[in-house]
mmCIF file of C-alpha atoms and ligand atoms in Angstrom:
data_model
loop_
_atom_site.group_PDB
_atom_site.id
_atom_site.type_symbol
_atom_site.label_atom_id
_atom_site.label_comp_id
_atom_site.label_asym_id
_atom_site.label_seq_id
_atom_site.Cartn_x
_atom_site.Cartn_y
_atom_site.Cartn_z
ATOM 1 C CA UNK I 641 7.046 -29.702 -10.657
ATOM 2 C CA UNK I 642 4.649 -26.818 -11.252
ATOM 3 C CA UNK I 643 4.764 -23.995 -8.750
ATOM 4 C CA UNK I 644 1.983 -24.299 -6.186
ATOM 5 C CA UNK I 645 0.462 -21.368 -4.350
ATOM 6 C CA UNK I 646 -1.525 -21.849 -1.156
ATOM 7 C CA UNK I 647 -4.480 -19.493 -1.202
ATOM 8 C CA UNK I 648 -6.854 -18.742 1.673
ATOM 9 C CA UNK I 649 -10.314 -18.038 0.259
ATOM 10 C CA UNK I 650 -12.850 -16.055 2.275
ATOM 11 C CA UNK I 651 -16.055 -15.666 0.283
ATOM 12 C CA UNK I 652 -17.639 -13.721 3.143
ATOM 13 C CA UNK I 653 -21.079 -12.125 3.035
ATOM 14 C CA UNK I 654 -23.804 -11.243 0.545
ATOM 15 C CA UNK I 655 -22.644 -11.617 -3.024
ATOM 16 C CA UNK I 656 -19.032 -12.206 -1.885
ATOM 17 C CA UNK I 657 -19.117 -16.000 -2.373
ATOM 18 C CA UNK I 658 -20.711 -15.652 -5.843
ATOM 19 C CA UNK I 659 -18.143 -13.243 -7.176
ATOM 20 C CA UNK I 660 -15.292 -15.225 -5.622
ATOM 21 C CA UNK I 661 -16.606 -18.392 -7.338
ATOM 22 C CA UNK I 662 -16.288 -16.613 -10.696
ATOM 23 C CA UNK I 663 -12.867 -15.301 -9.739
ATOM 24 C CA UNK I 664 -11.749 -18.835 -8.912
ATOM 25 C CA UNK I 665 -13.101 -20.049 -12.246
ATOM 26 C CA UNK I 666 -10.867 -17.518 -13.978
ATOM 27 C CA UNK I 667 -7.879 -18.239 -11.724
ATOM 28 C CA UNK I 668 -8.215 -21.941 -12.518
ATOM 29 C CA UNK I 669 -8.268 -21.165 -16.237
ATOM 30 C CA UNK I 670 -5.083 -19.137 -15.759
ATOM 31 C CA UNK I 671 -3.393 -21.883 -13.766
ATOM 32 C CA UNK I 672 -4.142 -24.401 -16.537
ATOM 33 C CA UNK I 673 -2.823 -22.099 -19.204
ATOM 34 C CA UNK I 674 0.267 -20.779 -17.444
ATOM 35 C CA UNK I 675 1.305 -23.934 -15.629
ATOM 36 C CA UNK I 676 1.045 -23.222 -11.919
ATOM 37 C CA UNK I 677 -1.175 -24.757 -9.269
ATOM 38 C CA UNK I 678 -3.512 -23.154 -6.769
ATOM 39 C CA UNK I 679 -4.129 -24.992 -3.556
ATOM 40 C CA UNK I 680 -7.299 -23.449 -2.084
ATOM 41 C CA UNK I 681 -8.435 -23.489 1.537
ATOM 42 C CA UNK I 682 -11.883 -22.019 2.207
ATOM 43 C CA UNK I 683 -12.772 -20.141 5.395
ATOM 44 C CA UNK I 684 -16.336 -19.308 6.453
ATOM 45 C CA UNK I 685 -15.630 -15.991 8.208
ATOM 46 C CA UNK I 686 -18.430 -13.473 7.863
ATOM 47 C CA UNK I 687 -21.862 -12.428 9.083
ATOM 48 C CA UNK I 688 -23.530 -15.861 9.032
ATOM 49 C CA UNK I 689 -20.838 -17.384 11.184
ATOM 50 C CA UNK I 690 -20.980 -14.419 13.548
ATOM 51 C CA UNK I 691 -24.764 -14.693 13.902
ATOM 52 C CA UNK I 692 -24.463 -18.393 14.763
ATOM 53 C CA UNK I 693 -21.438 -18.308 17.043
ATOM 54 C CA UNK I 694 -20.924 -14.701 18.131
ATOM 55 C CA UNK I 695 -17.417 -14.982 16.759
ATOM 56 C CA UNK I 696 -15.896 -12.747 14.109
ATOM 57 C CA UNK I 697 -12.475 -14.368 13.726
ATOM 58 C CA UNK I 698 -11.904 -17.508 15.778
ATOM 59 C CA UNK I 699 -8.874 -17.879 18.003
ATOM 60 C CA UNK I 700 -5.778 -18.756 16.022
ATOM 61 C CA UNK I 701 -7.298 -17.733 12.672
ATOM 62 C CA UNK I 702 -4.861 -14.903 12.037
ATOM 63 C CA UNK I 703 -1.864 -17.125 12.700
ATOM 64 C CA UNK I 704 -3.263 -19.773 10.406
ATOM 65 C CA UNK I 705 -3.763 -17.197 7.639
ATOM 66 C CA UNK I 706 -0.191 -16.006 8.032
ATOM 67 C CA UNK I 707 0.976 -19.296 6.527
ATOM 68 C CA UNK I 708 -0.676 -18.769 3.151
ATOM 69 C CA UNK I 709 0.908 -17.308 0.041
ATOM 70 C CA UNK I 710 -2.072 -14.989 -0.443
ATOM 71 C CA UNK I 711 -5.677 -14.418 0.580
ATOM 72 C CA UNK I 712 -8.671 -13.924 -1.678
ATOM 73 C CA UNK I 713 -11.625 -12.143 -0.064
ATOM 74 C CA UNK I 714 -15.179 -11.568 -1.359
ATOM 75 C CA UNK I 715 -16.963 -9.084 0.898
ATOM 76 C CA UNK I 716 -17.641 -8.481 4.572
ATOM 77 C CA UNK I 717 -20.912 -6.880 5.758
ATOM 78 C CA UNK I 718 -24.274 -8.363 6.751
ATOM 79 C CA UNK I 719 -27.638 -6.539 6.987
ATOM 80 C CA UNK I 720 -28.494 -8.276 10.313
ATOM 81 C CA UNK I 721 -25.241 -7.309 12.018
ATOM 82 C CA UNK I 722 -24.721 -3.844 13.458
ATOM 83 C CA UNK I 723 -22.355 -1.814 11.240
ATOM 84 C CA UNK I 724 -18.790 -1.884 12.514
ATOM 85 C CA UNK I 725 -18.739 -5.321 14.118
ATOM 86 C CA UNK I 726 -17.781 -7.342 11.061
ATOM 87 C CA UNK I 727 -15.814 -4.554 9.418
ATOM 88 C CA UNK I 728 -13.663 -4.048 12.504
ATOM 89 C CA UNK I 729 -13.751 -7.650 13.708
ATOM 90 C CA UNK I 730 -12.805 -9.233 10.404
ATOM 91 C CA UNK I 731 -11.687 -6.933 7.597
ATOM 92 C CA UNK I 732 -9.773 -4.296 9.548
ATOM 93 C CA UNK I 733 -8.428 -6.850 12.004
ATOM 94 C CA UNK I 734 -6.955 -8.872 9.160
ATOM 95 C CA UNK I 735 -5.440 -5.769 7.579
ATOM 96 C CA UNK I 736 -3.931 -4.673 10.906
ATOM 97 C CA UNK I 737 -2.800 -7.960 12.394
ATOM 98 C CA UNK I 738 -1.305 -9.174 9.133
ATOM 99 C CA UNK I 739 0.294 -5.728 8.809
ATOM 100 C CA UNK I 740 -1.051 -5.243 5.292
ATOM 101 C CA UNK I 741 0.126 -1.680 5.326
ATOM 102 C CA UNK I 742 -0.590 -0.876 1.704
ATOM 103 C CA UNK I 743 -3.995 -0.732 0.104
ATOM 104 C CA UNK I 744 -3.306 -0.691 -3.615
ATOM 105 C CA UNK I 745 -6.201 0.506 -5.749
ATOM 106 C CA UNK I 746 -5.835 0.848 -9.503
ATOM 107 C CA UNK I 747 -8.264 3.241 -11.162
ATOM 108 C CA UNK I 748 -8.431 2.344 -14.822
ATOM 109 C CA UNK I 749 -11.204 2.866 -17.327
ATOM 110 C CA UNK I 750 -11.486 -0.209 -19.527
ATOM 111 C CA UNK I 751 -12.697 -0.098 -23.121
ATOM 112 C CA UNK I 752 -16.435 -0.178 -23.702
ATOM 113 C CA UNK I 753 -17.309 1.105 -20.250
ATOM 114 C CA UNK I 754 -19.486 4.168 -19.881
ATOM 115 C CA UNK I 755 -17.558 6.819 -18.014
ATOM 116 C CA UNK I 756 -19.644 9.354 -16.107
ATOM 117 C CA UNK I 757 -17.111 12.061 -17.032
ATOM 118 C CA UNK I 758 -17.827 14.033 -20.163
ATOM 119 C CA UNK I 759 -15.251 13.612 -22.940
ATOM 120 C CA UNK I 760 -13.026 11.228 -20.968
ATOM 121 C CA UNK I 761 -11.988 7.825 -22.230
ATOM 122 C CA UNK I 762 -9.567 5.029 -21.345
ATOM 123 C CA UNK I 763 -6.655 7.238 -22.437
ATOM 124 C CA UNK I 764 -7.508 9.687 -19.621
ATOM 125 C CA UNK I 765 -8.175 7.395 -16.677
ATOM 126 C CA UNK I 766 -5.335 5.137 -15.640
ATOM 127 C CA UNK I 767 -3.792 5.806 -12.257
ATOM 128 C CA UNK I 768 -3.141 3.942 -9.021
ATOM 129 C CA UNK I 769 -3.861 4.986 -5.444
ATOM 130 C CA UNK I 770 -1.486 3.755 -2.743
ATOM 131 C CA UNK I 771 -3.488 4.080 0.466
ATOM 132 C CA UNK I 772 -1.856 3.640 3.862
ATOM 133 C CA UNK I 773 -3.798 0.768 5.415
ATOM 134 C CA UNK I 774 -2.923 0.380 9.106
ATOM 135 C CA UNK I 775 -2.844 3.837 10.710
ATOM 136 C CA UNK I 776 -4.526 7.228 10.538
ATOM 137 C CA UNK I 777 -8.093 7.569 11.744
ATOM 138 C CA UNK I 778 -8.525 3.817 11.350
ATOM 139 C CA UNK I 779 -6.108 3.021 14.182
ATOM 140 C CA UNK I 780 -8.940 3.310 16.704
ATOM 141 C CA UNK I 781 -7.277 5.872 18.951
ATOM 142 C CA UNK I 782 -9.579 8.037 21.019
ATOM 143 C CA UNK I 783 -12.491 7.467 23.285
ATOM 144 C CA UNK I 784 -15.732 8.704 24.599
ATOM 145 C CA UNK I 785 -16.708 10.398 27.832
ATOM 146 C CA UNK I 786 -20.148 10.869 29.368
ATOM 147 C CA UNK I 787 -21.775 8.887 26.610
ATOM 148 C CA UNK I 788 -25.454 9.547 26.078
ATOM 149 C CA UNK I 789 -25.459 12.722 28.166
ATOM 150 C CA UNK I 790 -25.589 16.305 26.909
ATOM 151 C CA UNK I 791 -21.914 16.579 27.914
ATOM 152 C CA UNK I 792 -20.786 13.704 25.733
ATOM 153 C CA UNK I 793 -17.280 14.023 24.323
ATOM 154 C CA UNK I 794 -16.062 11.890 21.426
ATOM 155 C CA UNK I 795 -12.440 11.956 20.343
ATOM 156 C CA UNK I 796 -11.092 10.048 17.351
ATOM 157 C CA UNK I 797 -7.461 10.687 16.626
ATOM 158 C CA UNK I 798 -5.379 10.127 13.526
ATOM 159 C CA UNK I 799 -2.221 8.152 14.275
ATOM 160 C CA UNK I 800 0.682 8.765 11.915
ATOM 161 C CA UNK I 801 4.025 7.200 12.731
ATOM 162 C CA UNK I 802 7.250 8.045 10.964
ATOM 163 C CA UNK I 803 7.759 4.348 10.290
ATOM 164 C CA UNK I 804 4.236 3.811 8.989
ATOM 165 C CA UNK I 805 4.276 6.901 6.806
ATOM 166 C CA UNK I 806 7.749 6.247 5.455
ATOM 167 C CA UNK I 807 7.172 2.619 4.481
ATOM 168 C CA UNK I 808 4.008 3.608 2.650
ATOM 169 C CA UNK I 809 5.711 6.458 0.810
ATOM 170 C CA UNK I 810 8.675 4.230 -0.092
ATOM 171 C CA UNK I 811 6.329 1.599 -1.463
ATOM 172 C CA UNK I 812 4.627 4.269 -3.578
ATOM 173 C CA UNK I 813 7.913 5.552 -5.022
ATOM 174 C CA UNK I 814 9.039 2.017 -5.839
ATOM 175 C CA UNK I 815 5.664 1.217 -7.381
ATOM 176 C CA UNK I 816 5.724 4.378 -9.479
ATOM 177 C CA UNK I 817 9.232 3.581 -10.691
ATOM 178 C CA UNK I 818 8.310 0.022 -11.612
ATOM 179 C CA UNK I 819 5.129 1.173 -13.346
ATOM 180 C CA UNK I 820 7.226 3.609 -15.396
ATOM 181 C CA UNK I 821 4.274 5.438 -16.924
ATOM 182 C CA UNK I 822 4.354 9.174 -16.191
ATOM 183 C CA UNK I 823 6.880 8.736 -13.377
ATOM 184 C CA UNK I 824 4.907 11.151 -11.256
ATOM 185 C CA UNK I 825 3.918 10.538 -7.647
ATOM 186 C CA UNK I 826 1.305 12.785 -6.062
ATOM 187 C CA UNK I 827 0.994 13.085 -2.303
ATOM 188 C CA UNK I 828 -2.652 13.657 -1.405
ATOM 189 C CA UNK I 829 -2.963 15.431 1.954
ATOM 190 C CA UNK I 830 -4.292 18.447 3.760
ATOM 191 C CA UNK I 831 -1.171 20.352 4.757
ATOM 192 C CA UNK I 832 -3.104 23.611 5.103
ATOM 193 C CA UNK I 833 -5.209 22.335 8.025
ATOM 194 C CA UNK I 834 -3.857 19.031 9.366
ATOM 195 C CA UNK I 835 -0.561 20.677 10.145
ATOM 196 C CA UNK I 836 0.766 17.916 12.427
ATOM 197 C CA UNK I 837 -0.081 14.775 10.506
ATOM 198 C CA UNK I 838 0.514 16.033 7.002
ATOM 199 C CA UNK I 839 3.637 17.906 7.985
ATOM 200 C CA UNK I 840 5.077 14.486 8.811
ATOM 201 C CA UNK I 841 3.781 13.098 5.524
ATOM 202 C CA UNK I 842 5.092 16.018 3.497
ATOM 203 C CA UNK I 843 8.568 16.060 5.066
ATOM 204 C CA UNK I 844 8.919 12.307 4.668
ATOM 205 C CA UNK I 845 7.646 12.486 1.090
ATOM 206 C CA UNK I 846 10.183 15.079 -0.069
ATOM 207 C CA UNK I 847 13.006 13.374 1.833
ATOM 208 C CA UNK I 848 12.349 10.026 0.181
ATOM 209 C CA UNK I 849 11.813 11.793 -3.167
ATOM 210 C CA UNK I 850 15.523 12.711 -3.158
ATOM 211 C CA UNK I 851 16.327 9.014 -3.563
ATOM 212 C CA UNK I 852 14.165 8.863 -6.700
ATOM 213 C CA UNK I 853 15.483 11.519 -9.081
ATOM 214 C CA UNK I 854 13.545 9.893 -11.949
ATOM 215 C CA UNK I 855 10.187 10.473 -10.262
ATOM 216 C CA UNK I 856 8.479 13.822 -10.188
ATOM 217 C CA UNK I 857 7.077 14.498 -6.699
ATOM 218 C CA UNK I 858 3.768 16.326 -6.740
ATOM 219 C CA UNK I 859 1.325 17.452 -4.070
ATOM 220 C CA UNK I 860 -2.436 18.054 -3.972
ATOM 221 C CA UNK I 861 -4.844 18.731 -1.126
ATOM 222 C CA UNK I 862 -7.472 16.038 -0.777
ATOM 223 C CA UNK I 863 -10.389 18.352 -1.509
ATOM 224 C CA UNK I 864 -8.698 19.581 -4.669
ATOM 225 C CA UNK I 865 -7.926 16.040 -5.724
ATOM 226 C CA UNK I 866 -11.617 15.153 -5.763
ATOM 227 C CA UNK I 867 -12.067 18.071 -8.126
ATOM 228 C CA UNK I 868 -9.176 17.020 -10.385
ATOM 229 C CA UNK I 869 -10.394 13.394 -10.513
ATOM 230 C CA UNK I 870 -13.494 14.731 -12.215
ATOM 231 C CA UNK I 871 -11.931 17.498 -14.261
ATOM 232 C CA UNK I 872 -8.459 16.216 -15.195
ATOM 233 C CA UNK I 873 -7.991 12.551 -14.227
ATOM 234 C CA UNK I 874 -5.266 12.292 -16.874
ATOM 235 C CA UNK I 875 -2.976 14.317 -14.602
ATOM 236 C CA UNK I 876 -2.484 11.374 -12.257
ATOM 237 C CA UNK I 877 -0.082 8.463 -12.373
ATOM 238 C CA UNK I 878 0.401 7.222 -8.796
ATOM 239 C CA UNK I 879 -1.124 8.867 -5.719
ATOM 240 C CA UNK I 880 -0.059 8.180 -2.136
ATOM 241 C CA UNK I 881 -2.241 9.120 0.806
ATOM 242 C CA UNK I 882 -3.366 8.245 4.316
ATOM 243 C CA UNK I 883 -5.987 5.691 5.267
ATOM 244 C CA UNK I 884 -9.084 7.903 5.497
ATOM 245 C CA UNK I 885 -8.389 10.058 2.462
ATOM 246 C CA UNK I 886 -7.485 6.918 0.525
ATOM 247 C CA UNK I 887 -10.777 5.322 1.491
ATOM 248 C CA UNK I 888 -12.729 8.323 0.250
ATOM 249 C CA UNK I 889 -10.887 9.107 -2.964
ATOM 250 C CA UNK I 890 -10.882 5.474 -4.106
ATOM 251 C CA UNK I 891 -14.682 5.345 -4.028
ATOM 252 C CA UNK I 892 -14.652 8.365 -6.310
ATOM 253 C CA UNK I 893 -11.958 6.601 -8.339
ATOM 254 C CA UNK I 894 -14.178 3.529 -8.655
ATOM 255 C CA UNK I 895 -16.992 5.679 -10.015
ATOM 256 C CA UNK I 896 -14.875 7.298 -12.716
ATOM 257 C CA UNK I 897 -13.631 3.880 -13.824
ATOM 258 C CA UNK I 898 -17.235 2.800 -14.313
ATOM 259 C CA UNK I 899 -18.389 1.703 -10.880
ATOM 260 C CA UNK I 900 -17.885 -0.718 -8.018
ATOM 261 C CA UNK I 901 -18.492 -3.610 -10.379
ATOM 262 C CA UNK I 902 -14.968 -3.304 -11.726
ATOM 263 C CA UNK I 903 -12.935 -1.819 -8.845
ATOM 264 C CA UNK I 904 -10.361 -4.157 -7.298
ATOM 265 C CA UNK I 905 -7.749 -3.739 -4.639
ATOM 266 C CA UNK I 906 -4.968 -5.421 -2.746
ATOM 267 C CA UNK I 907 -4.166 -5.205 0.966
ATOM 268 C CA UNK I 908 -0.459 -5.712 0.763
ATOM 269 C CA UNK I 909 2.207 -6.670 3.226
ATOM 270 C CA UNK I 910 5.309 -6.745 1.028
ATOM 271 C CA UNK I 911 7.059 -8.894 3.635
ATOM 272 C CA UNK I 912 4.092 -11.111 4.560
ATOM 273 C CA UNK I 913 0.733 -12.338 3.373
ATOM 274 C CA UNK I 914 -1.443 -10.070 1.226
ATOM 275 C CA UNK I 915 -5.204 -10.078 0.692
ATOM 276 C CA UNK I 916 -6.977 -9.232 -2.569
ATOM 277 C CA UNK I 917 -10.589 -8.113 -2.751
ATOM 278 C CA UNK I 918 -13.187 -6.349 -4.860
ATOM 279 C CA UNK I 919 -13.606 -2.970 -3.165
ATOM 280 C CA UNK I 920 -17.410 -2.813 -3.385
ATOM 281 C CA UNK I 921 -19.484 -4.182 -0.545
ATOM 282 C CA UNK I 922 -21.521 -7.334 -0.015
ATOM 283 C CA UNK I 923 -24.572 -6.013 -1.956
ATOM 284 C CA UNK I 924 -27.037 -8.156 0.059
ATOM 285 C CA UNK I 925 -30.000 -7.266 -2.127
ATOM 286 C CA UNK I 926 -28.414 -9.080 -5.071
ATOM 287 C CA UNK I 927 -27.345 -12.136 -3.091
ATOM 288 C CA UNK I 928 -28.108 -15.431 -4.825
ATOM 289 C CA UNK I 929 -29.664 -13.767 -7.874
ATOM 290 C CA UNK I 930 -26.842 -14.390 -10.343
ATOM 291 C CA UNK I 931 -26.999 -10.659 -11.162
ATOM 292 C CA UNK I 932 -23.941 -9.148 -9.515
ATOM 293 C CA UNK I 933 -20.933 -8.173 -11.597
ATOM 294 C CA UNK I 934 -17.971 -10.451 -10.785
ATOM 295 C CA UNK I 935 -15.388 -8.417 -12.705
ATOM 296 C CA UNK I 936 -14.012 -6.601 -9.652
ATOM 297 C CA UNK I 937 -13.385 -9.939 -7.939
ATOM 298 C CA UNK I 938 -11.892 -11.316 -11.152
ATOM 299 C CA UNK I 939 -9.577 -8.304 -11.436
ATOM 300 C CA UNK I 940 -8.597 -8.751 -7.766
ATOM 301 C CA UNK I 941 -7.647 -12.329 -8.647
ATOM 302 C CA UNK I 942 -5.490 -10.989 -11.479
ATOM 303 C CA UNK I 943 -3.773 -8.602 -9.037
ATOM 304 C CA UNK I 944 -3.161 -11.547 -6.714
ATOM 305 C CA UNK I 945 -1.422 -13.513 -9.467
ATOM 306 C CA UNK I 946 0.757 -10.535 -10.348
ATOM 307 C CA UNK I 947 1.664 -10.162 -6.709
ATOM 308 C CA UNK I 948 2.613 -13.845 -6.535
ATOM 309 C CA UNK I 949 4.971 -13.305 -9.465
ATOM 310 C CA UNK I 950 2.699 -14.775 -12.151
ATOM 311 C CA UNK I 951 2.755 -11.517 -14.101
ATOM 312 C CA UNK I 952 1.874 -13.024 -17.449
ATOM 313 C CA UNK I 953 -1.141 -14.791 -16.019
ATOM 314 C CA UNK I 954 -2.243 -11.630 -14.216
ATOM 315 C CA UNK I 955 -1.965 -9.612 -17.422
ATOM 316 C CA UNK I 956 -3.919 -12.233 -19.358
ATOM 317 C CA UNK I 957 -6.792 -11.861 -16.886
ATOM 318 C CA UNK I 958 -6.791 -8.101 -17.344
ATOM 319 C CA UNK I 959 -6.747 -8.514 -21.137
ATOM 320 C CA UNK I 960 -9.626 -10.997 -20.974
ATOM 321 C CA UNK I 961 -11.614 -8.575 -18.803
ATOM 322 C CA UNK I 962 -10.959 -5.818 -21.351
ATOM 323 C CA UNK I 963 -12.328 -8.043 -24.122
ATOM 324 C CA UNK I 964 -15.461 -8.663 -22.100
ATOM 325 C CA UNK I 965 -16.040 -4.995 -21.247
ATOM 326 C CA UNK I 966 -15.179 -3.960 -24.783
ATOM 327 C CA UNK I 967 -17.561 -6.253 -26.623
ATOM 328 C CA UNK I 968 -19.851 -8.284 -24.413
ATOM 329 C CA UNK I 969 -21.208 -6.266 -21.513
ATOM 330 C CA UNK I 970 -24.078 -3.792 -21.807
ATOM 331 C CA UNK I 971 -23.274 -2.182 -18.470
ATOM 332 C CA UNK I 972 -21.255 -2.832 -15.337
ATOM 333 C CA UNK I 973 -24.287 -2.482 -13.091
ATOM 334 C CA UNK I 974 -25.794 -5.514 -11.381
ATOM 335 C CA UNK I 975 -28.721 -6.847 -13.382
ATOM 336 C CA UNK I 976 -27.944 -4.640 -16.367
ATOM 337 C CA UNK I 977 -24.943 -6.439 -17.757
ATOM 338 C CA UNK I 978 -26.896 -8.327 -20.420
ATOM 339 C CA UNK I 979 -25.235 -11.433 -18.941
ATOM 340 C CA UNK I 980 -25.511 -13.238 -15.625
ATOM 341 C CA UNK I 981 -22.769 -13.395 -13.013
ATOM 342 C CA UNK I 982 -21.790 -16.917 -14.052
ATOM 343 C CA UNK I 983 -21.881 -16.059 -17.761
ATOM 344 C CA UNK I 984 -19.445 -13.207 -17.212
ATOM 345 C CA UNK I 985 -17.120 -15.578 -15.323
ATOM 346 C CA UNK I 986 -17.394 -18.206 -18.065
ATOM 347 C CA UNK I 987 -16.554 -15.672 -20.726
ATOM 348 C CA UNK I 988 -13.495 -14.267 -18.966
ATOM 349 C CA UNK I 989 -12.288 -17.796 -18.200
ATOM 350 C CA UNK I 990 -12.717 -18.740 -21.854
ATOM 351 C CA UNK I 991 -10.663 -15.754 -23.045
ATOM 352 C CA UNK I 992 -7.938 -16.522 -20.505
ATOM 353 C CA UNK I 993 -7.794 -20.162 -21.565
ATOM 354 C CA UNK I 994 -7.584 -19.479 -25.320
HETATM 355 C C1 LIG R 1260 -12.889 -0.236 2.018
HETATM 356 C C2 LIG R 1260 -14.089 -0.273 2.911
HETATM 357 C C3 LIG R 1260 -13.624 -0.487 4.339
HETATM 358 C C4 LIG R 1260 -12.744 0.674 4.707
HETATM 359 C C5 LIG R 1260 -14.773 -0.674 5.343
HETATM 360 C C6 LIG R 1260 -15.723 -1.763 4.943
HETATM 361 C C7 LIG R 1260 -14.265 -0.888 6.737
HETATM 362 O O1 LIG R 1260 -14.831 0.877 2.781
HETATM 363 O O2 LIG R 1260 -12.221 -1.274 1.892
HETATM 364 O O3 LIG R 1260 -12.617 0.810 1.444
HETATM 365 O O4 LIG R 1260 -13.238 1.718 5.160
HETATM 366 O O5 LIG R 1260 -11.534 0.548 4.536
HETATM 367 MN MN1 LIG R 1261 -14.048 2.257 1.338
#
């Protein structure tokens, strides 16, 4: 009996369904080649559903999703829905309620891709950001007083729990050890100003570091890290940071690896169900045009297979993507690839299958 994985598929908004279709094409090629089965269940969560029903996630949805082996998400965000509603009501709610406390974001420059950094190539850009994914400024703590008056007060607090910080840091040390590349873990913080939150992070980091004598603990302030990403990206191996800083630095990371068209990530609950997604948005202006780059979604599918334990299949997807970027794509940008969305998917699927 081949192994079967039950996957919840949420195409979502904008170009999400198109890129997920190409990702599924590639995942199916991998399942044929490596001898496992994917049992897909599609969900229509997203802006269209919200506009029709007023509902972001229906009652019971989260519990239903809990039963899957993994989730595969396209994009959430609709031009006719006020910013925040879908992001908070779907994406963040799934991350929080499914306790996907790690957001894993590899930053890797593949061959053939134009890097905006002068004199940097694939040998310089290959690191992974471990972003805390359930706390910090995203926790929603705070409130507003006297809204709309000249005396308005808005407070938005960063929540950092010992448990939340420690499990994230432990995951990062374990990940760095397993990766076994430079064996260096950098904490990205702001200990010189955020002296409550990052004191907790820093103390926890160096305490846990004692259990990993093979890993070099390193520290950088978040502002400095944005500078080093541009100047010396080769310094980094694995970086661990809080939710907000992780959000910001991974957009910069995506740019130095060539753009949103290739940047993938995983929202991981090591003890539960994890969700894999391209990190770019729903790109509504390209919707239905067969122009968007599906590689980020394809790479997210590869990460999902690795997470499920199909490491060989996951690696074969990455290798196929590298062949495509190395020889077949003019650019990663939508409409400038020299190929359509579906052609890129076909090509990756072909390389995976052969
Ligand atoms: C991301 C996105 C989300 C975030 C938004 C859409 C809520 O920017 O996945 O990085 O801020 O986490
Ligand atoms: Mn972001």
